[in-house]
Amino acid sequence: MAAAKLPCRVLDVIFGCLDLPDLANCALVCKHWCQYLSDDNSDVWRLQCVRKVADEALKSDILCNVTSYKAKAMAFCHAWNPQDCSRNIYIKPNGFTLHRNPVAQSTDGVRGKIGFNSGRHAWEVWWDGPLGTVAVVGIATKHAPMQCHGYVALLGSDDQSWGWNLVDNHLLHNGDSQGNFPQCNNAPKYQVGERIRVILDMDDNTLSFERGYEFLGVAFRGLPSVKLFPAVSAVYGNTEVCMVYLGPPLDG
């Protein structure tokens, strides 16, 4: 195969003109291309990172848990979707932080850019401002609403979303409380700035959470085999929420 004989300098030029989905397809062409793209800190991934990720994000600690150029570029491609959020939310220039405008009597949400219907995926979410009366982290289908009147637990308010309210430690789905989480006595309350790791296992159809690298348990089982997106909903004016996609979770 001619593709397998192309020198690295030629591959640099070719791959440098492609976007991430195209690079994923290129890795399937032949063993040579797959091995070349497997170096997560190669010039190809460095260029992707520089092109896509804002300097503000690269210079801050937002991406402290994704160290390679490829991981940073992938995190950006999975970040909050500025085209799929409440009108009262905008995504800051760093690409990873949402800002909720101070609008009274409104609950506002956002989805990530990419949803999942297979595989295992992990991402981090944290509030960089006050939680208010309701602050929910979880997942949603494409059909779940991202804005409603009043201050409510929007995520988990119907059968299209599943959420954990960090204010009262309740799990929510289909408009009902699914019990306390984590399931222990006197569970500590969420602290602003604390990173919550969300683990979606579409092979086992479960949603789990970690806090400070402590596995808190499986929150939801029996998830539908449809595309599910990272999501949050918030009520506090001027609060900010960050999300960074990590890739497949590390077992153990």
JSON list of N, CA and C in Angstrom, two decimals, residues 191-229:
[
{"chain": "A", "resi": 191, "resn": "GLN", "atom": "N", "xyz": [-18.11, 21.57, 47.73]},
{"chain": "A", "resi": 191, "resn": "GLN", "atom": "CA", "xyz": [-17.40, 22.82, 47.94]},
{"chain": "A", "resi": 191, "resn": "GLN", "atom": "C", "xyz": [-17.05, 23.45, 46.59]},
{"chain": "A", "resi": 192, "resn": "VAL", "atom": "N", "xyz": [-17.29, 24.75, 46.46]},
{"chain": "A", "resi": 192, "resn": "VAL", "atom": "CA", "xyz": [-17.00, 25.45, 45.20]},
{"chain": "A", "resi": 192, "resn": "VAL", "atom": "C", "xyz": [-15.55, 25.22, 44.79]},
{"chain": "A", "resi": 193, "resn": "GLY", "atom": "N", "xyz": [-15.36, 24.88, 43.52]},
{"chain": "A", "resi": 193, "resn": "GLY", "atom": "CA", "xyz": [-14.02, 24.61, 43.00]},
{"chain": "A", "resi": 193, "resn": "GLY", "atom": "C", "xyz": [-13.63, 23.15, 43.04]},
{"chain": "A", "resi": 194, "resn": "GLU", "atom": "N", "xyz": [-14.41, 22.33, 43.74]},
{"chain": "A", "resi": 194, "resn": "GLU", "atom": "CA", "xyz": [-14.11, 20.91, 43.85]},
{"chain": "A", "resi": 194, "resn": "GLU", "atom": "C", "xyz": [-14.51, 20.21, 42.55]},
{"chain": "A", "resi": 195, "resn": "ARG", "atom": "N", "xyz": [-13.60, 19.42, 42.01]},
{"chain": "A", "resi": 195, "resn": "ARG", "atom": "CA", "xyz": [-13.86, 18.75, 40.74]},
{"chain": "A", "resi": 195, "resn": "ARG", "atom": "C", "xyz": [-14.61, 17.44, 40.96]},
{"chain": "A", "resi": 196, "resn": "ILE", "atom": "N", "xyz": [-15.73, 17.32, 40.26]},
{"chain": "A", "resi": 196, "resn": "ILE", "atom": "CA", "xyz": [-16.52, 16.10, 40.25]},
{"chain": "A", "resi": 196, "resn": "ILE", "atom": "C", "xyz": [-16.21, 15.35, 38.96]},
{"chain": "A", "resi": 197, "resn": "ARG", "atom": "N", "xyz": [-15.84, 14.08, 39.09]},
{"chain": "A", "resi": 197, "resn": "ARG", "atom": "CA", "xyz": [-15.58, 13.27, 37.89]},
{"chain": "A", "resi": 197, "resn": "ARG", "atom": "C", "xyz": [-16.82, 12.45, 37.58]},
{"chain": "A", "resi": 198, "resn": "VAL", "atom": "N", "xyz": [-17.33, 12.63, 36.37]},
{"chain": "A", "resi": 198, "resn": "VAL", "atom": "CA", "xyz": [-18.51, 11.93, 35.90]},
{"chain": "A", "resi": 198, "resn": "VAL", "atom": "C", "xyz": [-18.06, 10.77, 35.02]},
{"chain": "A", "resi": 199, "resn": "ILE", "atom": "N", "xyz": [-18.59, 9.57, 35.26]},
{"chain": "A", "resi": 199, "resn": "ILE", "atom": "CA", "xyz": [-18.19, 8.39, 34.51]},
{"chain": "A", "resi": 199, "resn": "ILE", "atom": "C", "xyz": [-19.43, 7.77, 33.88]},
{"chain": "A", "resi": 200, "resn": "LEU", "atom": "N", "xyz": [-19.49, 7.83, 32.55]},
{"chain": "A", "resi": 200, "resn": "LEU", "atom": "CA", "xyz": [-20.60, 7.26, 31.80]},
{"chain": "A", "resi": 200, "resn": "LEU", "atom": "C", "xyz": [-20.14, 5.97, 31.12]},
{"chain": "A", "resi": 201, "resn": "ASP", "atom": "N", "xyz": [-20.76, 4.89, 31.49]},
{"chain": "A", "resi": 201, "resn": "ASP", "atom": "CA", "xyz": [-20.42, 3.58, 30.92]},
{"chain": "A", "resi": 201, "resn": "ASP", "atom": "C", "xyz": [-21.59, 3.12, 30.05]},
{"chain": "A", "resi": 202, "resn": "MET", "atom": "N", "xyz": [-21.47, 3.34, 28.74]},
{"chain": "A", "resi": 202, "resn": "MET", "atom": "CA", "xyz": [-22.56, 2.97, 27.84]},
{"chain": "A", "resi": 202, "resn": "MET", "atom": "C", "xyz": [-22.51, 1.50, 27.46]},
{"chain": "A", "resi": 203, "resn": "ASP", "atom": "N", "xyz": [-21.45, 0.80, 27.87]},
{"chain": "A", "resi": 203, "resn": "ASP", "atom": "CA", "xyz": [-21.42, -0.66, 27.69]},
{"chain": "A", "resi": 203, "resn": "ASP", "atom": "C", "xyz": [-22.23, -1.35, 28.78]},
{"chain": "A", "resi": 204, "resn": "ASP", "atom": "N", "xyz": [-22.22, -0.72, 29.98]},
{"chain": "A", "resi": 204, "resn": "ASP", "atom": "CA", "xyz": [-22.96, -1.27, 31.13]},
{"chain": "A", "resi": 204, "resn": "ASP", "atom": "C", "xyz": [-24.20, -0.45, 31.45]},
{"chain": "A", "resi": 205, "resn": "ASN", "atom": "N", "xyz": [-24.38, 0.67, 30.71]},
{"chain": "A", "resi": 205, "resn": "ASN", "atom": "CA", "xyz": [-25.54, 1.57, 30.87]},
{"chain": "A", "resi": 205, "resn": "ASN", "atom": "C", "xyz": [-25.66, 2.11, 32.30]},
{"chain": "A", "resi": 206, "resn": "THR", "atom": "N", "xyz": [-24.54, 2.64, 32.81]},
{"chain": "A", "resi": 206, "resn": "THR", "atom": "CA", "xyz": [-24.53, 3.21, 34.15]},
{"chain": "A", "resi": 206, "resn": "THR", "atom": "C", "xyz": [-23.89, 4.60, 34.15]},
{"chain": "A", "resi": 207, "resn": "LEU", "atom": "N", "xyz": [-24.24, 5.38, 35.16]},
{"chain": "A", "resi": 207, "resn": "LEU", "atom": "CA", "xyz": [-23.62, 6.69, 35.40]},
{"chain": "A", "resi": 207, "resn": "LEU", "atom": "C", "xyz": [-23.11, 6.71, 36.83]},
{"chain": "A", "resi": 208, "resn": "SER", "atom": "N", "xyz": [-21.83, 7.03, 37.00]},
{"chain": "A", "resi": 208, "resn": "SER", "atom": "CA", "xyz": [-21.19, 7.05, 38.32]},
{"chain": "A", "resi": 208, "resn": "SER", "atom": "C", "xyz": [-20.49, 8.38, 38.52]},
{"chain": "A", "resi": 209, "resn": "PHE", "atom": "N", "xyz": [-20.09, 8.63, 39.79]},
{"chain": "A", "resi": 209, "resn": "PHE", "atom": "CA", "xyz": [-19.40, 9.87, 40.12]},
{"chain": "A", "resi": 209, "resn": "PHE", "atom": "C", "xyz": [-18.21, 9.59, 41.03]},
{"chain": "A", "resi": 210, "resn": "GLU", "atom": "N", "xyz": [-17.19, 10.42, 40.88]},
{"chain": "A", "resi": 210, "resn": "GLU", "atom": "CA", "xyz": [-16.05, 10.43, 41.79]},
{"chain": "A", "resi": 210, "resn": "GLU", "atom": "C", "xyz": [-15.86, 11.84, 42.31]},
{"chain": "A", "resi": 211, "resn": "ARG", "atom": "N", "xyz": [-15.29, 11.96, 43.50]},
{"chain": "A", "resi": 211, "resn": "ARG", "atom": "CA", "xyz": [-14.95, 13.27, 44.05]},
{"chain": "A", "resi": 211, "resn": "ARG", "atom": "C", "xyz": [-13.59, 13.14, 44.72]},
{"chain": "A", "resi": 212, "resn": "GLY", "atom": "N", "xyz": [-12.64, 13.94, 44.27]},
{"chain": "A", "resi": 212, "resn": "GLY", "atom": "CA", "xyz": [-11.29, 13.86, 44.83]},
{"chain": "A", "resi": 212, "resn": "GLY", "atom": "C", "xyz": [-10.68, 12.48, 44.67]},
{"chain": "A", "resi": 213, "resn": "TYR", "atom": "N", "xyz": [-10.95, 11.84, 43.54]},
{"chain": "A", "resi": 213, "resn": "TYR", "atom": "CA", "xyz": [-10.46, 10.49, 43.22]},
{"chain": "A", "resi": 213, "resn": "TYR", "atom": "C", "xyz": [-11.04, 9.42, 44.14]},
{"chain": "A", "resi": 214, "resn": "GLU", "atom": "N", "xyz": [-12.09, 9.77, 44.87]},
{"chain": "A", "resi": 214, "resn": "GLU", "atom": "CA", "xyz": [-12.83, 8.77, 45.65]},
{"chain": "A", "resi": 214, "resn": "GLU", "atom": "C", "xyz": [-14.08, 8.37, 44.86]},
{"chain": "A", "resi": 215, "resn": "PHE", "atom": "N", "xyz": [-14.20, 7.09, 44.58]},
{"chain": "A", "resi": 215, "resn": "PHE", "atom": "CA", "xyz": [-15.36, 6.59, 43.84]},
{"chain": "A", "resi": 215, "resn": "PHE", "atom": "C", "xyz": [-16.58, 6.63, 44.77]},
{"chain": "A", "resi": 216, "resn": "LEU", "atom": "N", "xyz": [-17.60, 7.37, 44.37]},
{"chain": "A", "resi": 216, "resn": "LEU", "atom": "CA", "xyz": [-18.78, 7.56, 45.20]},
{"chain": "A", "resi": 216, "resn": "LEU", "atom": "C", "xyz": [-19.85, 6.51, 44.95]},
{"chain": "A", "resi": 217, "resn": "GLY", "atom": "N", "xyz": [-19.72, 5.77, 43.86]},
{"chain": "A", "resi": 217, "resn": "GLY", "atom": "CA", "xyz": [-20.69, 4.72, 43.56]},
{"chain": "A", "resi": 217, "resn": "GLY", "atom": "C", "xyz": [-21.44, 4.98, 42.28]},
{"chain": "A", "resi": 218, "resn": "VAL", "atom": "N", "xyz": [-22.21, 3.98, 41.89]},
{"chain": "A", "resi": 218, "resn": "VAL", "atom": "CA", "xyz": [-23.07, 4.09, 40.71]},
{"chain": "A", "resi": 218, "resn": "VAL", "atom": "C", "xyz": [-24.33, 4.85, 41.09]},
{"chain": "A", "resi": 219, "resn": "ALA", "atom": "N", "xyz": [-24.61, 5.92, 40.37]},
{"chain": "A", "resi": 219, "resn": "ALA", "atom": "CA", "xyz": [-25.78, 6.74, 40.67]},
{"chain": "A", "resi": 219, "resn": "ALA", "atom": "C", "xyz": [-27.02, 6.26, 39.91]},
{"chain": "A", "resi": 220, "resn": "PHE", "atom": "N", "xyz": [-26.84, 5.88, 38.66]},
{"chain": "A", "resi": 220, "resn": "PHE", "atom": "CA", "xyz": [-27.97, 5.46, 37.82]},
{"chain": "A", "resi": 220, "resn": "PHE", "atom": "C", "xyz": [-27.59, 4.20, 37.05]},
{"chain": "A", "resi": 221, "resn": "ARG", "atom": "N", "xyz": [-28.53, 3.29, 36.98]},
{"chain": "A", "resi": 221, "resn": "ARG", "atom": "CA", "xyz": [-28.38, 2.07, 36.19]},
{"chain": "A", "resi": 221, "resn": "ARG", "atom": "C", "xyz": [-29.51, 2.00, 35.16]},
{"chain": "A", "resi": 222, "resn": "GLY", "atom": "N", "xyz": [-29.32, 1.13, 34.17]},
{"chain": "A", "resi": 222, "resn": "GLY", "atom": "CA", "xyz": [-30.37, 0.93, 33.18]},
{"chain": "A", "resi": 222, "resn": "GLY", "atom": "C", "xyz": [-30.59, 2.11, 32.26]},
{"chain": "A", "resi": 223, "resn": "LEU", "atom": "N", "xyz": [-29.52, 2.87, 31.98]},
{"chain": "A", "resi": 223, "resn": "LEU", "atom": "CA", "xyz": [-29.66, 4.00, 31.06]},
{"chain": "A", "resi": 223, "resn": "LEU", "atom": "C", "xyz": [-30.03, 3.49, 29.67]},
{"chain": "A", "resi": 224, "resn": "PRO", "atom": "N", "xyz": [-30.80, 4.28, 28.92]},
{"chain": "A", "resi": 224, "resn": "PRO", "atom": "CA", "xyz": [-31.18, 3.85, 27.58]},
{"chain": "A", "resi": 224, "resn": "PRO", "atom": "C", "xyz": [-29.98, 3.87, 26.63]},
{"chain": "A", "resi": 225, "resn": "SER", "atom": "N", "xyz": [-30.04, 3.04, 25.62]},
{"chain": "A", "resi": 225, "resn": "SER", "atom": "CA", "xyz": [-28.93, 2.96, 24.64]},
{"chain": "A", "resi": 225, "resn": "SER", "atom": "C", "xyz": [-29.14, 3.99, 23.54]},
{"chain": "A", "resi": 226, "resn": "VAL", "atom": "N", "xyz": [-29.19, 5.25, 23.95]},
{"chain": "A", "resi": 226, "resn": "VAL", "atom": "CA", "xyz": [-29.30, 6.38, 23.03]},
{"chain": "A", "resi": 226, "resn": "VAL", "atom": "C", "xyz": [-28.13, 7.32, 23.31]},
{"chain": "A", "resi": 227, "resn": "LYS", "atom": "N", "xyz": [-27.95, 8.29, 22.45]},
{"chain": "A", "resi": 227, "resn": "LYS", "atom": "CA", "xyz": [-26.83, 9.21, 22.62]},
{"chain": "A", "resi": 227, "resn": "LYS", "atom": "C", "xyz": [-27.10, 10.13, 23.82]},
{"chain": "A", "resi": 228, "resn": "LEU", "atom": "N", "xyz": [-26.18, 10.10, 24.79]},
{"chain": "A", "resi": 228, "resn": "LEU", "atom": "CA", "xyz": [-26.30, 10.89, 26.02]},
{"chain": "A", "resi": 228, "resn": "LEU", "atom": "C", "xyz": [-25.15, 11.90, 26.09]},
{"chain": "A", "resi": 229, "resn": "PHE", "atom": "N", "xyz": [-25.48, 13.11, 26.51]},
{"chain": "A", "resi": 229, "resn": "PHE", "atom": "CA", "xyz": [-24.54, 14.22, 26.51]},
{"chain": "A", "resi": 229, "resn": "PHE", "atom": "C", "xyz": [-24.21, 14.67, 27.93]}
]
